[in-house]
């Protein structure tokens, strides 16, 4: 290996010199809005969907050249594990590639997967592909059974098992929709159950003589789903009593039914009630039970997003989503007996006391009726599918309360559906953090590992299936971001921030916990994929001023990574993009808030300053990685620097990367502590970096747009100008999943919504405000801005402008839209 690296070094030196001379003769990239808002045409496309060949000799991935159109599909590339041989694959070669995803046998020899609605088998030892089904139905979610010789999969809403040796197909469930159940109850010519219409009575008549086609028993559902009335029941009994022919017919049928049930007891169909639907299906390892998620939709009403620029020339509606506080989807976990079709329901065991019972009961008056205490009710708890131990004897389930304040790891009794709690997390704000849904079985097949913020930071824990206190596998004031096990479960591979919050390295740890060994060494972000033999690592690596590219390295801390792709255009290398220094801004409560500072060496004291406010709320933007979400803003910061601005980018309270307390600091008040941090950053610019306090602006999109509005409305004396991009102005208009966690529900916590929604503070606007919004935004919908504009009109405010983008969703795609938006932002700040 030393020899190869020596050769590589010898080759790199003349190439570097050639690159230096080429750059010396090429003019520097013109730093204009139009040039930097070209998107991937300048910064390139990030490699994605990385996977290895079965023999660990080649890596495959999705990628495009910077010259490709943004709307064009990704191409598939391959390279050798030594870093050479990069090339694009043909369509025929792509068909022979190992699958993305799928399920693999315990010995890792075979992988089954679904593609275009059919099932395929990939042999990981030979690389050969075998097609298993070719039907008009859609086969999906294939999984190997423990013997590795059969697969379970779904088709038409039911679960099937196929033998790979014989091809025999067995239907394991009989799940019907309500409409199908009605039409199948009594087919023409004969009876119910499996195999209807077969046997002696097939095709009509009264079905005498028995068999599976016998006529339905009198009194069962008739055609169209009607049932017998009391008078009809009376007449039926009278018929039997009066007429020998009827008695003989009934006796023959009952004898045939008894014989059929003895030979083939049949399976009771399962028909969800009301608006319920059956989703995911899973067969237990003993093949006795099928687990099924049964869901009921929430509010039937959803928002509508008008789309004005269409191929038809007519305005068309895009169906949106429900709003926070609307009734949401609920689900239960059913256990369907494979033999009988009988259904049990998994009992999560969590109850709540109804409000009437929670109040202090009044004693009954003497002689009065007894006081009835309402019975405890089931909490709204969402259940995951069972996760089975290697021996198939034990199963655990993750459960989460609908209000997201409780989460349980439950041991499941697969025979009864009863559960018991192995671990419980409670957060009076809301549960979250990285890798929050991580669970798996340890090598000993006795303990279950899971992720939790119970220490204040996201770490890995293990708990014994038989019970006891969970034990920490990792600890410290840092976070585990991603977890995977080695093939034999003897090791954990963790992506974590152990060496500081601004870098994401790959670490190796014993499968039983213990010290961590850092595998990747270069500061920045590492997104890694191990080869099947676990000797090689494919690494999508980025740094502050280096867009993501693919590297390959040996699985050794001392190994040197080999770069496979060069994604940015040659123009990108013509400008000295800043390796941005990270500073700590002192907040009013004594906390040090991380921030990135963009200030040119030529900055003159008394110049203007700008604060960039990142979106999403729970997102980390202050670190050593290239920001795939905010590279447009990173490039724009350089234009601002060249024009005399100092720019600061703050990971305010509520951002990711700094633990539970930082994450939940915005509970019940967005625009509270997070906005305090932004204001304190403005004061830092003035006091420590020489910025004129009367010439400070801010801008941001989505949550950053919301924060900009709050700042311009409630801190009007601090900020001279603000650009709010696709902003939330009223949290009551946003979705349930994000908003209810932080602010609860508007009907139960209206004060949290009023003090967190900028529209209620619009009268405070003093400085210049620019609002930009895509009109087909299906995330923060354009309606939010329309309502705010009407409020500003009614308040007779004049110092605001609105720019709309008719073809843009929440994330812009058109370079022309990006350029127009940022030219307006630049003009806004230059007028401060």
Coordinates of C-alpha atoms in Angstrom, one line a residue, residues 324 403-405 428-431 616-618 654 663-671 674 703 731 734-745 749 752-753 756:
X324 CA -52.2 21.7 13.0
X403 CA -48.6 14.1 21.6
X404 CA -44.9 13.0 21.3
X405 CA -44.2 13.5 25.0
X428 CA -42.5 17.5 29.0
X429 CA -41.6 19.5 25.9
X430 CA -41.3 16.9 23.1
X431 CA -39.2 13.9 22.3
X616 CA -36.0 24.3 9.7
X617 CA -35.5 25.4 13.3
X618 CA -34.0 22.0 14.2
X654 CA -33.7 25.3 18.9
X663 CA -33.4 21.7 21.1
X664 CA -36.4 22.3 23.4
X665 CA -35.5 25.9 24.4
X666 CA -38.3 27.1 22.0
X667 CA -41.1 25.0 23.6
X668 CA -44.3 27.0 23.7
X669 CA -42.6 30.1 22.3
X670 CA -41.0 30.2 18.9
X671 CA -39.5 33.7 18.5
X674 CA -34.2 31.8 19.5
X703 CA -38.2 29.1 9.8
X731 CA -48.3 28.8 13.1
X734 CA -48.8 25.1 9.5
X735 CA -48.8 21.3 9.7
X736 CA -49.4 19.0 12.7
X737 CA -46.2 17.0 12.7
X738 CA -43.9 20.0 13.2
X739 CA -46.0 22.5 15.0
X740 CA -47.9 20.4 17.6
X741 CA -44.6 19.1 19.1
X742 CA -43.4 22.6 19.9
X743 CA -46.6 24.6 20.5
X744 CA -49.1 21.8 21.4
X745 CA -52.5 22.4 19.7
X749 CA -52.7 26.2 24.0
X752 CA -48.4 29.7 22.6
X753 CA -49.7 30.3 19.1
X756 CA -45.2 32.8 18.4

